[in-house]
Protein backbone atom coordinates (compact mmCIF):
# COMPACT_ATOMS: atom_id res chain seq x y z
CA UNK A 1 0.00 0.00 0.00
CA UNK A 2 2.79 2.40 0.86
CA UNK A 3 4.26 2.02 -2.66
CA UNK A 4 0.92 2.90 -4.30
CA UNK A 5 0.50 5.94 -2.08
CA UNK A 6 4.02 7.16 -2.76
CA UNK A 7 3.61 6.67 -6.51
CA UNK A 8 0.30 8.58 -6.40
CA UNK A 9 1.78 11.42 -4.32
CA UNK A 10 4.85 11.62 -6.55
CA UNK A 11 2.60 11.98 -9.60
CA UNK A 12 0.66 14.74 -7.83
CA UNK A 13 3.90 16.53 -6.97
CA UNK A 14 5.05 16.31 -10.59
CA UNK A 15 1.74 17.67 -11.90
CA UNK A 16 1.83 20.57 -9.44
CA UNK A 17 5.59 21.15 -9.82
CA UNK A 18 6.20 20.74 -6.10
CA UNK A 19 9.48 19.34 -4.81
CA UNK A 20 10.22 17.80 -1.42
CA UNK A 21 11.60 21.05 -0.06
CA UNK A 22 8.45 22.96 -0.96
CA UNK A 23 6.28 20.14 0.36
CA UNK A 24 8.14 20.30 3.66
CA UNK A 25 7.49 24.04 3.83
CA UNK A 26 3.80 23.66 2.93
CA UNK A 27 3.13 20.86 5.39
CA UNK A 28 5.46 21.66 8.27
CA UNK A 29 6.78 18.10 8.08
CA UNK A 30 10.56 17.92 8.48
CA UNK A 31 12.38 17.78 5.14
CA UNK A 32 14.32 14.66 6.16
CA UNK A 33 11.06 12.92 7.05
CA UNK A 34 9.58 13.85 3.65
CA UNK A 35 12.65 12.38 1.92
CA UNK A 36 12.43 9.19 3.98
CA UNK A 37 8.75 8.82 3.05
CA UNK A 38 9.37 9.29 -0.67
CA UNK A 39 12.41 7.00 -0.65
CA UNK A 40 10.10 4.42 0.99
CA UNK A 41 12.40 4.03 3.96
CA UNK A 42 9.56 4.75 6.41
CA UNK A 43 5.82 4.22 6.28
CA UNK A 44 3.71 7.34 5.87
CA UNK A 45 1.35 7.93 8.78
CA UNK A 46 -2.30 8.80 8.34
CA UNK A 47 -1.81 12.33 9.62
CA UNK A 48 1.17 12.87 7.30
CA UNK A 49 -0.87 11.59 4.35
CA UNK A 50 -3.73 13.95 5.12
CA UNK A 51 -1.37 16.88 5.64
CA UNK A 52 0.43 16.23 2.35
CA UNK A 53 -2.81 15.77 0.42
CA UNK A 54 -4.25 18.96 1.90
CA UNK A 55 -1.11 20.93 1.00
CA UNK A 56 -1.21 19.68 -2.60
CA UNK A 57 -4.98 20.14 -2.83
CA UNK A 58 -5.51 16.49 -3.75
CA UNK A 59 -9.16 15.75 -4.43
CA UNK A 60 -10.62 13.60 -1.69
CA UNK A 61 -12.30 11.37 -4.27
CA UNK A 62 -8.94 10.59 -5.92
CA UNK A 63 -7.40 9.63 -2.60
CA UNK A 64 -10.42 7.55 -1.56
CA UNK A 65 -10.41 5.72 -4.90
CA UNK A 66 -6.77 4.81 -4.37
CA UNK A 67 -7.42 3.60 -0.83
CA UNK A 68 -10.46 1.56 -1.91
CA UNK A 69 -8.38 -0.02 -4.67
CA UNK A 70 -5.95 -1.36 -2.10
CA UNK A 71 -8.65 -2.77 0.17
XYZ file of C-alpha atoms in Angstrom, residues 43-71:
29
model
C 5.817 4.222 6.284
C 3.714 7.340 5.874
C 1.346 7.934 8.784
C -2.296 8.798 8.338
C -1.805 12.331 9.623
C 1.170 12.871 7.295
C -0.869 11.591 4.347
C -3.731 13.953 5.118
C -1.373 16.878 5.637
C 0.435 16.234 2.351
C -2.810 15.775 0.421
C -4.245 18.959 1.904
C -1.106 20.927 1.005
C -1.213 19.684 -2.603
C -4.984 20.135 -2.833
C -5.508 16.487 -3.751
C -9.155 15.746 -4.434
C -10.624 13.598 -1.690
C -12.304 11.367 -4.274
C -8.939 10.591 -5.923
C -7.401 9.628 -2.597
C -10.415 7.550 -1.564
C -10.406 5.718 -4.904
C -6.765 4.815 -4.366
C -7.423 3.604 -0.829
C -10.463 1.556 -1.905
C -8.384 -0.023 -4.670
C -5.949 -1.357 -2.098
C -8.650 -2.773 0.173
